[in-house]
Amino acid sequence: MFAQARVFALGAAALLALCAASMLTGAGRVAPGQVIGYLLGGGGDGHLRMVVDTLRLPRTLAALVVGAALGVSGMLLQSVTRNPLAETGLLGVNAGAALGVVAGIVTAGAQTGGAYLGWALGGALLATGLVLAVGARLSPLKLVLAGAALSATLTGITTAVLVADPVTFDQYRYWILGSLAGIPMDRVPAIAPAVVAGLVMAAFAARPLAALALGDDLAVALGHRPGRTRLWVSVAVTLLSAAAVAVAGPIGFLGLLAGYVSRTLLAGRVGPRIVLSGLAGAVVLLGADVLARVLVRPYEAPVSLLVAVLGAPVLIVVARSRAVAAGPGDLVPARSPRPAARRGRGAGVLPSDTRAVRGRRWSVLVPVRSSAAAALLLAVTAAAVVAAVAAGQSGMTPEQALRALAGTGEGGHVLLVQEIRLPRVVAGLVAGAALGLSGCLTQALARNRLATPDMLGINQGAVMAIMAAGMSSASGTLFAHWWIGPVGALAAAVAVFAVSGGIGRQGYRFIVTGLALTTLAGALTQSLLAWQGLGSATAVHSWSVGSLAGRDYGVALPVAAGLAVLVPAALALARRLAVLRFDEDVSAGLGVDPGRTRMFLLVTAVVLAGLAAGVAGPVAFVALAAPVIAARLAGPARLPLIGAPLTGAALVVIADTAGRVAADGAEIPVGVVTSILGGPFLLWTLLSDRRS
């Protein structure tokens, strides 16, 4: 008890010290003595009153309220899901609240704190319900990945709404940073009732949550109702997270940090841990806000970026700890190929889908199912190309599109197809093929279907490198710096595999490591966008979510050259790549050097992902879906080294075409379309892994 009181006393002292620092710190030239004199009733001029009453006092109060709300909501989620990785930002609750606020701004012109709160409540409630619906069915690490899927879909919908409204985007690109700067004084009182209600509900939930930690059966035996408890907690989390988002925007990792501090310092009952989580959340956010004001003076760093810098390492530590015990399938690699065999006439055993074609002096083994799947995918890709060049406002039929492709159609159609639409389609084909093959290689390399460049942070590494090079150059053109994409992707891959402790041995843990780095890189990207002018930020934002607008043959050429070299190289190593799906001893016994082969495959996959990012930006989920779909068609006997690139090319072209024609008068970037559709696909992949 004495130790617990000491922890709370130290936390309260730290909070008071940070409150004083927040009131005395700023970018202006107001001396601390002037602020102290004004607060003690000494009076001051108009500038001093404006600095204290309008700027520093509201953001200090906002930091206290938002930090406490997010800290308590994170602890509630961790308790109800029995998952130390649960947090409103990681599980998509903040993304749901953000979608609600954006919908309110666009559809109802919401501007006040109360209006933001109402719309944020609706979005957060939807996301919280979905999280708790799947939370009981997934292990801790998989639940975080399911949250990433939900966040991707909700963020994709948000981006699609913003594409058609530049004015809302101008507001959004600052608000999405999660900043406490410029918060009006009336914003905190407007959301105070929701915060108070959420905290009261959290207090009443402490005893049922303590019983729920023992399991549903024991909770029922103790007189509690698990279903009612989960519903009660979902309402409390919704109120707290929506109120926080309405005031300061979506701030990720804060609930994770607060819960980690609470569990580390207190090992007792749930009630004291909930209280300490609120205290820790307020301390962390207030400290980050004070640091944000002095770190890059006279400018101000985004507070959410600083919280992410602290939270990403904590996410990695918790994911690697014993507290996250592996649930069913968490450490199980992708299923090794076990093709049925048939005995051919006269010679050996052949895989069940292979036929031997013999001549007088030669024989060839033909993989029947894989060849049929490749032919089907090639036909689908060709049809997608025809549909892409025909789709649009010109009213062109597929027959006219084919004639224009051949150069025999009407002059206007030929010009439209060959000079405007076809270059974009070719760029989509090569980018999708590169992503498909890269995903196939990384999945085989890590022996995990979720190990793809976008999930591991490789795509974001390439994006950060290209953005930094483009924005620092005189021209500011991103496409001219495609060559640095593979360098950034390689740096991200090295960081992920170094931190996670190896390749193919950590199950879902190293994917969560990649997710942490991806989230951190995303915060950096949003910060770079906020520091640009509106015109430049709009163009870069479109590319940073994945877009093919304005692409031509010159942009696609480097990726096409890379595919021409790396696809044959991957096919030449097909046998070694298939053997890697077994363990180290089996691979070595079959004559394959696992270390050297993994290094070559890693470099190949990373270069392909980096080149694709240079063309189209980080098109999400294509590298995940393409190998899975191709493997379903080709069967488990061999890796889809041909089918995955074809599937990726078709997916990108189809998604880009859908984005061009879905909205009247606006174009939805291809990466937004794949994010909206890829989230449910990722969730399906997680659930199917659980069933298998």
XYZ file of C-alpha atoms in Angstrom:
692
model
C 0.000 0.000 0.000
C 2.860 2.369 0.860
C 4.514 1.675 -2.507
C 1.245 2.363 -4.303
C 0.779 5.673 -2.470
C 4.344 6.641 -3.337
C 3.719 5.967 -7.037
C 0.619 8.157 -7.030
C 2.416 10.901 -5.115
C 5.303 10.946 -7.596
C 2.866 11.002 -10.498
C 0.916 13.898 -9.005
C 4.144 15.825 -8.350
C 5.294 15.267 -11.945
C 1.923 16.436 -13.228
C 2.033 19.635 -11.162
C 5.583 20.368 -12.311
C 4.588 19.884 -15.958
C 1.523 22.096 -15.531
C 3.815 24.855 -14.282
C 6.240 24.251 -17.163
C 3.362 24.355 -19.647
C 2.170 27.715 -18.363
C 5.688 29.178 -18.372
C 6.879 27.790 -21.717
C 6.128 29.041 -25.195
C 7.558 30.258 -28.457
C 7.011 33.928 -27.583
C 9.184 36.295 -25.623
C 7.053 36.433 -22.492
C 9.316 35.903 -19.472
C 8.338 33.298 -16.836
C 8.334 36.017 -14.177
C 5.678 37.943 -16.072
C 3.452 34.859 -16.259
C 3.893 34.131 -12.557
C 3.061 37.718 -11.681
C -0.055 37.654 -13.866
C -1.242 34.351 -12.356
C -0.749 35.746 -8.849
C -2.988 38.722 -9.691
C -0.319 41.225 -10.586
C -2.010 42.205 -13.838
C -0.428 42.694 -17.251
C -0.856 44.137 -20.711
C -3.095 42.777 -23.453
C -0.366 40.694 -25.028
C 0.388 38.931 -21.742
C -3.300 38.234 -21.116
C -3.646 36.835 -24.636
C -0.634 34.536 -24.212
C -1.757 33.173 -20.846
C -5.555 33.088 -21.152
C -5.928 32.348 -24.869
C -2.911 30.180 -25.683
C -1.253 28.474 -22.730
C -4.100 27.891 -20.299
C -6.453 26.207 -22.831
C -3.743 23.863 -24.162
C -2.655 22.945 -20.619
C -6.224 22.047 -19.663
C -6.671 20.214 -22.971
C -3.511 18.172 -22.380
C -4.763 17.147 -18.929
C -8.212 16.154 -20.157
C -7.130 14.448 -23.392
C -4.226 12.624 -21.740
C -6.400 11.309 -18.920
C -9.165 10.283 -21.321
C -6.860 8.380 -23.662
C -4.932 6.796 -20.786
C -8.075 5.480 -19.110
C -9.625 4.331 -22.403
C -6.440 2.422 -23.255
C -6.424 0.673 -19.886
C -10.114 -0.211 -20.240
C -9.510 -1.770 -23.656
C -6.492 -3.702 -22.393
C -8.501 -5.035 -19.470
C -11.630 -6.011 -21.367
C -9.697 -7.719 -24.183
C -7.017 -9.090 -21.818
C -4.480 -7.773 -24.294
C -1.623 -5.450 -23.234
C -1.335 -4.233 -26.841
C -4.899 -2.895 -27.027
C -5.079 0.866 -27.541
C -7.579 3.153 -29.222
C -5.095 4.286 -31.875
C -3.821 0.811 -32.726
C -7.285 -0.775 -32.774
C -8.882 1.785 -35.079
C -11.074 3.597 -32.558
C -9.300 6.906 -33.182
C -9.588 6.331 -36.933
C -13.336 5.823 -36.521
C -13.652 9.036 -34.530
C -11.579 10.887 -37.142
C -13.844 9.611 -39.905
C -16.851 10.849 -37.955
C -15.342 14.332 -37.548
C -14.424 14.578 -41.233
C -17.915 13.445 -42.215
C -19.329 16.133 -39.922
C -17.137 18.845 -41.455
C -18.052 17.839 -45.007
C -21.747 17.120 -44.619
C -22.824 19.462 -41.814
C -20.097 22.106 -41.648
C -19.138 21.123 -38.098
C -16.728 23.647 -36.536
C -17.389 23.741 -32.779
C -16.175 21.364 -30.096
C -19.692 20.115 -29.420
C -20.283 19.366 -33.096
C -16.935 17.583 -33.362
C -17.840 15.519 -30.304
C -21.194 14.392 -31.666
C -19.742 13.200 -34.955
C -16.686 11.662 -33.302
C -18.944 9.669 -30.969
C -20.670 8.009 -33.888
C -17.422 7.004 -35.610
C -15.769 5.840 -32.391
C -18.809 3.778 -31.389
C -18.758 1.968 -34.733
C -15.036 1.188 -34.433
C -15.253 0.121 -30.782
C -18.112 -2.253 -31.541
C -16.153 -3.891 -34.338
C -13.037 -4.221 -32.155
C -14.881 -5.894 -29.296
C -16.767 -8.132 -31.721
C -13.548 -9.693 -33.022
C -11.433 -9.204 -29.881
C -12.595 -12.368 -28.153
C -11.772 -14.468 -31.231
C -8.183 -13.345 -31.803
C -4.951 -13.610 -29.853
C -3.249 -10.398 -28.631
C -0.897 -9.938 -31.576
C -3.564 -10.787 -34.137
C -5.962 -8.312 -32.526
C -3.457 -5.516 -33.161
C -3.233 -6.563 -36.800
C -7.028 -6.656 -37.003
C -7.000 -3.116 -35.628
C -4.555 -2.162 -38.371
C -7.006 -3.582 -40.915
C -9.869 -1.574 -39.429
C -7.732 1.581 -39.300
C -6.698 1.139 -42.928
C -10.298 0.833 -44.107
C -11.575 3.759 -42.040
C -8.609 5.948 -42.979
C -9.135 5.030 -46.626
C -12.754 6.133 -46.459
C -11.656 9.360 -44.754
C -9.125 10.039 -47.502
C -11.715 9.338 -50.181
C -13.975 11.965 -48.602
C -11.120 14.476 -48.456
C -10.084 14.013 -52.078
C -13.168 15.835 -53.325
C -12.933 18.685 -50.796
C -9.619 20.630 -50.714
C -10.955 23.049 -48.083
C -11.662 20.225 -45.643
C -8.280 18.696 -46.445
C -6.599 21.968 -45.489
C -8.234 21.755 -42.055
C -7.650 18.020 -41.786
C -3.906 18.029 -42.460
C -3.323 20.097 -39.332
C -5.959 18.462 -37.173
C -4.793 14.917 -38.046
C -1.405 15.687 -36.447
C -2.998 15.546 -33.035
C -1.828 18.986 -31.987
C -2.814 20.948 -28.896
C -1.835 24.299 -30.401
C -4.565 26.865 -30.935
C -7.317 24.992 -29.086
C -10.023 27.513 -28.130
C -10.986 27.807 -24.499
C -14.576 26.707 -25.143
C -13.474 23.386 -26.693
C -12.632 21.712 -23.348
C -15.907 22.616 -21.552
C -17.818 21.380 -24.598
C -16.474 17.847 -24.233
C -16.244 17.827 -20.422
C -19.593 16.027 -19.905
C -18.505 13.140 -22.141
C -15.176 12.832 -20.312
C -16.799 12.913 -16.883
C -19.363 10.307 -17.934
C -16.634 8.077 -19.345
C -14.517 8.338 -16.199
C -17.501 7.554 -13.978
C -18.326 4.505 -16.087
C -14.677 3.431 -15.879
C -14.852 3.598 -12.077
C -17.951 1.386 -12.007
C -16.307 -1.043 -14.451
C -13.287 -1.743 -12.227
C -14.786 -4.651 -10.245
C -16.410 -6.405 -13.258
C -13.147 -6.078 -15.195
C -11.215 -7.632 -12.316
C -13.598 -10.592 -12.411
C -13.427 -10.767 -16.215
C -9.637 -11.116 -16.000
C -10.216 -14.539 -14.405
C -12.224 -15.738 -17.403
C -15.856 -15.527 -18.451
C -16.928 -18.613 -16.482
C -15.461 -17.402 -13.197
C -16.854 -13.925 -13.819
C -20.344 -15.411 -14.177
C -19.805 -17.482 -11.014
C -18.910 -14.277 -9.155
C -22.182 -12.672 -10.221
C -21.015 -10.592 -13.183
C -22.228 -10.611 -16.765
C -19.348 -10.539 -19.277
C -21.530 -9.371 -22.147
C -22.931 -6.471 -20.175
C -19.424 -5.586 -18.947
C -18.068 -5.451 -22.496
C -20.983 -3.272 -23.601
C -20.465 -0.943 -20.632
C -16.742 -0.652 -21.360
C -17.359 -0.057 -25.062
C -19.587 2.912 -24.226
C -16.998 4.303 -21.794
C -14.162 3.904 -24.328
C -16.292 5.531 -27.003
C -17.048 8.561 -24.836
C -13.436 9.052 -23.776
C -11.779 8.488 -27.138
C -14.343 10.546 -29.072
C -13.941 13.445 -26.655
C -10.157 13.302 -26.967
C -10.277 13.198 -30.769
C -12.780 16.062 -30.873
C -10.382 18.275 -28.896
C -6.919 17.366 -30.174
C -7.307 15.041 -33.128
C -6.225 11.396 -33.174
C -3.181 10.843 -30.922
C -1.917 7.275 -31.124
C 0.137 5.190 -28.693
C -0.871 7.239 -25.638
C -3.182 4.566 -24.244
C -0.504 1.939 -24.864
C 2.099 4.018 -23.017
C -0.219 4.751 -20.088
C -1.233 1.110 -19.746
C 2.389 -0.028 -19.904
C 3.412 2.401 -17.162
C 0.444 1.389 -15.020
C 1.102 -2.344 -15.299
C 4.827 -1.863 -14.691
C 4.407 0.216 -11.540
C 1.273 -1.420 -10.136
C 0.634 -5.151 -10.144
C -2.467 -5.006 -7.992
C -6.142 -4.420 -8.634
C -7.695 -3.075 -11.793
C -9.122 0.049 -10.139
C -5.805 1.616 -9.090
C -4.310 0.752 -12.481
C -7.135 2.605 -14.237
C -6.528 5.686 -12.071
C -2.767 5.532 -12.651
C -3.324 5.132 -16.397
C -5.246 8.387 -16.473
C -2.505 10.107 -14.467
C 0.227 8.652 -16.690
C -1.609 9.658 -19.865
C -1.882 13.251 -18.667
C 1.805 13.328 -17.652
C 3.030 11.892 -20.967
C 0.876 14.152 -23.147
C 1.634 17.284 -21.149
C 5.356 16.507 -21.169
C 5.298 15.859 -24.919
C 3.432 19.130 -25.485
C 6.000 21.123 -23.484
C 8.811 19.449 -25.397
C 7.053 20.145 -28.716
C 7.183 23.894 -28.031
C 10.937 24.040 -27.342
C 12.334 21.327 -29.600
C 12.389 23.248 -32.902
C 11.943 26.864 -31.838
C 10.545 29.162 -33.136
C 8.425 26.429 -34.747
C 6.442 23.720 -33.001
C 6.762 19.971 -33.434
C 3.527 17.908 -33.641
C 2.785 16.449 -30.226
C 1.461 13.216 -31.762
C 4.820 12.679 -33.470
C 6.641 12.910 -30.146
C 4.172 10.513 -28.524
C 4.694 8.111 -31.452
C 8.466 8.306 -30.996
C 7.937 7.147 -27.396
C 5.153 4.704 -28.151
C 6.639 2.767 -31.075
C 9.523 1.313 -29.004
C 7.085 0.463 -26.198
C 4.874 -1.380 -28.691
C 7.880 -3.419 -29.806
C 8.905 -4.167 -26.212
C 5.402 -5.282 -25.216
C 5.030 -7.405 -28.366
C 8.281 -9.218 -27.513
C 7.472 -9.658 -23.821
C 6.085 -12.664 -22.018
C 2.920 -10.689 -21.301
C 1.932 -11.267 -24.907
C 1.808 -15.017 -24.805
C 1.423 -16.564 -28.220
C -2.135 -17.467 -28.932
C -3.158 -20.204 -31.368
C -1.229 -19.704 -34.549
C 0.808 -16.734 -33.352
C 4.125 -18.462 -33.793
C 3.063 -20.905 -36.473
C 4.670 -20.121 -39.824
C 2.851 -20.357 -43.102
C 1.972 -23.927 -43.939
C 4.740 -25.812 -45.653
C 3.915 -27.311 -49.019
C 2.801 -30.923 -48.826
C 1.767 -31.740 -52.350
C 0.239 -35.080 -52.964
C 2.369 -37.262 -55.194
C 1.709 -39.687 -57.976
C 4.067 -42.225 -59.416
C 4.759 -41.670 -63.063
C 5.432 -44.537 -65.428
C 9.015 -45.575 -65.141
C 10.485 -42.720 -63.173
C 10.131 -41.421 -59.634
C 7.463 -39.431 -57.910
C 5.912 -36.280 -59.375
C 3.746 -33.644 -57.690
C 0.064 -34.289 -58.249
C -0.417 -31.250 -60.531
C 2.556 -32.057 -62.791
C 2.425 -33.846 -66.112
C 5.411 -35.111 -68.000
C 5.422 -34.249 -71.703
C 7.895 -36.504 -73.520
C 9.371 -36.572 -76.972
C 11.828 -39.036 -78.418
C 14.854 -37.363 -76.887
C 13.411 -34.838 -74.472
C 10.862 -34.487 -71.697
C 9.346 -31.505 -69.943
C 7.486 -31.364 -66.628
C 4.441 -29.120 -67.008
C 2.702 -27.837 -63.836
C -0.874 -28.114 -65.050
C -2.745 -26.252 -62.343
C -0.137 -23.484 -62.056
C -0.070 -23.030 -65.814
C -3.856 -22.884 -66.001
C -3.938 -20.345 -63.164
C -1.313 -18.204 -64.900
C -3.287 -18.303 -68.146
C -6.464 -17.282 -66.309
C -4.690 -14.427 -64.532
C -3.157 -13.252 -67.798
C -6.621 -13.127 -69.367
C -7.988 -11.201 -66.363
C -5.113 -8.720 -66.592
C -5.711 -8.213 -70.316
C -9.404 -7.613 -69.686
C -8.517 -5.132 -66.913
C -6.273 -3.232 -69.341
C -9.038 -2.983 -71.946
C -11.533 -1.841 -69.323
C -9.053 0.735 -67.987
C -8.391 2.360 -71.356
C -12.105 2.339 -72.199
C -13.448 3.626 -68.868
C -14.053 7.321 -68.475
C -16.275 10.131 -69.645
C -15.577 9.560 -73.336
C -18.178 6.790 -73.603
C -15.740 4.516 -75.438
C -16.770 0.885 -75.927
C -14.346 -2.016 -75.378
C -14.286 -2.623 -79.147
C -13.335 0.995 -79.791
C -10.695 0.756 -77.062
C -9.141 -2.289 -78.747
C -9.048 -0.475 -82.065
C -7.462 2.544 -80.429
C -4.852 0.304 -78.812
C -4.028 -1.091 -82.242
C -3.893 2.438 -83.694
C -6.741 1.854 -86.158
C -9.578 3.688 -84.391
C -10.770 7.262 -84.546
C -8.113 9.917 -84.103
C -9.533 11.235 -80.863
C -9.809 7.765 -79.388
C -6.270 6.845 -80.408
C -4.906 10.026 -78.838
C -6.876 9.505 -75.634
C -5.898 5.848 -75.278
C -2.270 5.822 -76.380
C -1.131 9.192 -75.052
C -3.151 9.616 -71.849
C -4.651 6.390 -70.518
C -2.248 3.693 -71.717
C 0.894 5.192 -70.076
C -0.965 5.298 -66.760
C -2.141 1.717 -67.200
C 1.391 0.548 -67.975
C 2.658 2.288 -64.833
C -0.043 0.497 -62.840
C 0.849 -2.852 -64.408
C 4.540 -2.668 -63.556
C 3.924 -1.262 -60.066
C 1.349 -3.967 -59.301
C 3.586 -6.708 -60.679
C 6.491 -5.482 -58.554
C 4.312 -5.394 -55.435
C 2.891 -8.850 -56.135
C 6.305 -10.461 -56.566
C 7.720 -8.556 -53.592
C 4.888 -9.785 -51.395
C 5.343 -13.351 -52.595
C 9.062 -13.252 -51.774
C 8.646 -11.697 -48.330
C 5.881 -14.134 -47.397
C 8.074 -17.072 -48.361
C 11.092 -15.491 -46.712
C 9.344 -14.967 -43.372
C 7.067 -18.024 -43.688
C 4.060 -15.861 -42.872
C 1.224 -14.715 -45.123
C 1.080 -11.304 -43.445
C 4.761 -10.512 -43.992
C 4.404 -8.018 -46.828
C 6.225 -4.756 -47.600
C 3.351 -2.551 -46.461
C 2.859 -4.459 -43.193
C 6.587 -4.468 -42.408
C 7.140 -0.751 -42.949
C 9.209 -1.279 -46.102
C 6.845 0.778 -48.259
C 6.824 3.615 -45.733
C 10.615 3.584 -45.651
C 10.694 4.093 -49.403
C 8.059 6.838 -49.187
C 9.964 8.731 -46.506
C 13.187 8.579 -48.510
C 11.528 9.779 -51.719
C 9.598 12.549 -49.950
C 12.717 13.800 -48.173
C 14.693 13.837 -51.427
C 11.895 15.456 -53.435
C 11.080 18.173 -50.919
C 14.720 19.079 -50.382
C 15.485 19.402 -54.099
C 15.017 22.579 -56.098
C 12.405 21.040 -58.409
C 10.430 19.318 -55.673
C 9.462 16.578 -58.156
C 9.019 13.232 -56.427
C 9.209 11.055 -59.551
C 12.754 12.189 -60.307
C 13.935 10.563 -57.090
C 12.635 7.050 -57.728
C 16.170 5.696 -57.318
C 16.234 6.462 -53.588
C 13.068 4.428 -52.939
C 14.924 1.078 -52.748
C 17.485 2.652 -50.405
C 14.802 3.784 -47.958
C 12.994 0.457 -48.268
C 16.193 -1.461 -47.534
C 16.905 0.697 -44.483
C 13.396 0.022 -43.145
C 13.718 -3.724 -43.766
C 17.065 -3.900 -41.978
C 15.593 -2.000 -39.017
C 12.525 -4.265 -38.761
C 14.419 -7.537 -38.971
C 17.188 -6.318 -36.682
C 14.746 -5.200 -33.987
C 12.544 -8.287 -34.261
C 15.512 -10.628 -33.902
C 15.504 -12.559 -37.139
C 13.604 -13.559 -40.235
C 10.898 -16.191 -40.128
C 11.284 -17.036 -36.442
C 9.136 -14.535 -34.572
C 5.685 -15.253 -36.004
C 3.409 -12.231 -35.736
C 5.786 -10.405 -33.404
C 7.988 -9.054 -36.135
C 4.903 -7.971 -38.108
C 3.810 -5.907 -35.101
C 7.345 -4.469 -35.085
C 6.859 -3.449 -38.705
C 3.474 -1.979 -37.817
C 5.114 0.158 -35.120
C 7.675 1.522 -37.573
C 4.954 2.051 -40.186
C 2.878 4.085 -37.747
C 5.895 6.168 -36.767
C 6.776 6.798 -40.411
C 3.149 7.739 -41.092
C 3.319 10.357 -38.325
C 6.482 11.770 -39.901
C 4.766 11.872 -43.299
C 1.795 13.784 -41.921
C 4.192 16.233 -40.263
C 5.985 16.870 -43.548
C 2.643 17.471 -45.265
C 1.574 19.970 -42.624
C 4.717 22.014 -43.183
C 4.081 22.348 -46.926
C 1.910 24.848 -48.760
C -1.627 23.737 -49.607
C -0.927 23.141 -53.327
C 2.235 21.151 -52.698
C 0.681 19.283 -49.770
C -2.331 18.225 -51.844
C -0.135 16.778 -54.616
C 2.216 15.038 -52.187
C -0.687 13.711 -50.112
C -2.216 12.102 -53.192
C 1.079 10.346 -53.961
C 1.732 9.440 -50.311
C -1.458 7.357 -50.157
C -0.793 5.721 -53.551
C -1.743 7.313 -56.866
C -1.160 6.804 -60.612
C -2.339 10.246 -61.710
C 0.023 11.805 -64.241
C 2.244 8.739 -64.640
C 3.880 8.038 -67.997
C 6.217 5.544 -69.639
C 9.324 7.258 -68.298
C 8.202 6.729 -64.690
C 7.390 3.061 -65.339
C 10.671 2.283 -67.126
C 12.864 1.730 -64.011
C 10.341 -0.708 -62.542
C 9.982 -2.538 -65.854
C 13.767 -2.870 -66.049
C 13.870 -4.172 -62.491
C 11.186 -6.753 -63.243
C 13.013 -7.852 -66.397
C 16.061 -8.691 -64.279
C 14.550 -9.855 -60.976
C 11.668 -12.041 -62.193
C 14.013 -14.433 -64.075
C 16.352 -14.400 -61.068
C 13.504 -15.373 -58.753
C 12.381 -18.119 -61.136
C 15.949 -19.446 -61.271
C 15.882 -19.730 -57.477
C 12.380 -21.192 -57.359
C 13.514 -24.518 -55.925
C 15.589 -22.881 -53.187
C 12.752 -20.515 -52.405
C 10.308 -23.401 -52.010
C 12.729 -25.257 -49.740
C 12.928 -22.214 -47.452
C 9.335 -22.826 -46.439
C 10.673 -25.723 -44.357
C 12.893 -25.244 -41.307
C 16.631 -24.546 -41.250
C 17.773 -28.170 -40.898
C 15.632 -29.426 -43.771
C 16.785 -26.573 -46.014
C 20.452 -27.259 -45.276
C 19.942 -30.992 -45.767
C 18.535 -30.345 -49.234
C 21.625 -28.386 -50.244
C 20.307 -24.840 -49.771
C 22.312 -22.202 -47.914
C 19.490 -20.488 -45.934
C 21.462 -17.378 -44.975
C 22.694 -16.524 -48.457
C 19.349 -17.312 -50.082
C 17.440 -15.193 -47.562
C 19.755 -12.261 -48.109
C 19.292 -12.393 -51.884
C 15.520 -12.725 -51.556
C 15.309 -9.883 -49.038
C 17.257 -7.528 -51.286
C 15.168 -8.553 -54.300
C 11.854 -8.034 -52.501
C 12.930 -4.717 -51.011
C 14.207 -3.335 -54.327
C 10.939 -4.266 -56.028
C 8.874 -2.616 -53.272
C 11.027 0.512 -53.383
C 10.737 0.816 -57.160
C 6.958 0.358 -56.989
C 6.713 3.100 -54.358
C 8.617 5.419 -56.668
C 5.952 4.931 -59.341
C 2.703 4.793 -57.418
C 3.486 5.552 -53.790
C 2.606 3.085 -51.013
C -0.289 1.189 -52.609
C -1.531 -0.806 -49.637
C -2.482 -4.487 -49.392
C -1.655 -5.447 -52.997
C 1.491 -7.224 -51.821
C -0.657 -9.102 -49.282
C -3.578 -10.026 -51.501
C -1.784 -10.891 -54.747
C 0.248 -13.893 -53.468
C -2.685 -15.204 -51.428
C -5.092 -15.076 -54.380
C -2.515 -16.531 -56.774
C -1.707 -19.350 -54.343
C -5.396 -20.198 -54.015
C -5.616 -20.545 -57.773
C -2.307 -22.338 -58.316
C -2.505 -24.685 -55.343
C 0.020 -25.364 -52.560
C 2.517 -27.365 -54.620
C 4.704 -24.408 -55.587
C 5.086 -20.694 -54.982
C 3.158 -18.387 -57.366
C 6.189 -16.553 -58.746
C 4.316 -15.899 -62.003
C 0.783 -15.726 -60.667
C 1.553 -13.193 -57.914
C 2.937 -10.504 -60.294
C 0.020 -11.040 -62.673
C -2.474 -10.781 -59.831
C -0.791 -7.656 -58.467
C -0.836 -6.003 -61.900
C -4.528 -6.784 -62.351
C -5.441 -5.569 -58.852
C -3.704 -2.208 -59.255
C -5.213 -1.564 -62.697
C -8.711 -2.549 -61.530
C -8.448 -0.421 -58.369
C -7.153 2.568 -60.337
C -9.999 2.256 -62.842
C -12.538 2.048 -60.024
C -11.050 5.163 -58.416
C -11.308 7.098 -61.675
C -14.974 6.341 -62.321
C -16.426 5.900 -58.811
C -16.737 9.587 -57.897
C -18.257 12.117 -60.247
C -15.873 15.013 -60.802
C -13.119 13.674 -58.510
C -10.542 10.913 -58.617
C -9.977 8.554 -55.703
C -6.299 7.493 -55.598
C -5.613 3.833 -56.210
C -4.029 3.439 -52.763
C -7.226 4.636 -51.118
C -9.284 2.070 -53.025
C -6.925 -0.765 -52.061
C -6.938 0.399 -48.411
C -10.732 0.363 -48.242
C -10.926 -3.118 -49.765
C -7.697 -4.449 -48.249
C -8.738 -4.010 -44.619
C -11.510 -6.635 -44.824
C -9.148 -8.889 -46.801
C -6.537 -8.661 -44.037
C -9.178 -9.474 -41.435
C -10.300 -12.466 -43.496
C -6.675 -13.618 -43.723
C -6.295 -13.402 -39.950
C -9.487 -15.368 -39.338
C -8.608 -18.005 -41.932
C -5.169 -18.395 -40.323
C -6.959 -18.988 -37.024
C -9.182 -21.662 -38.553
C -6.207 -23.382 -40.183
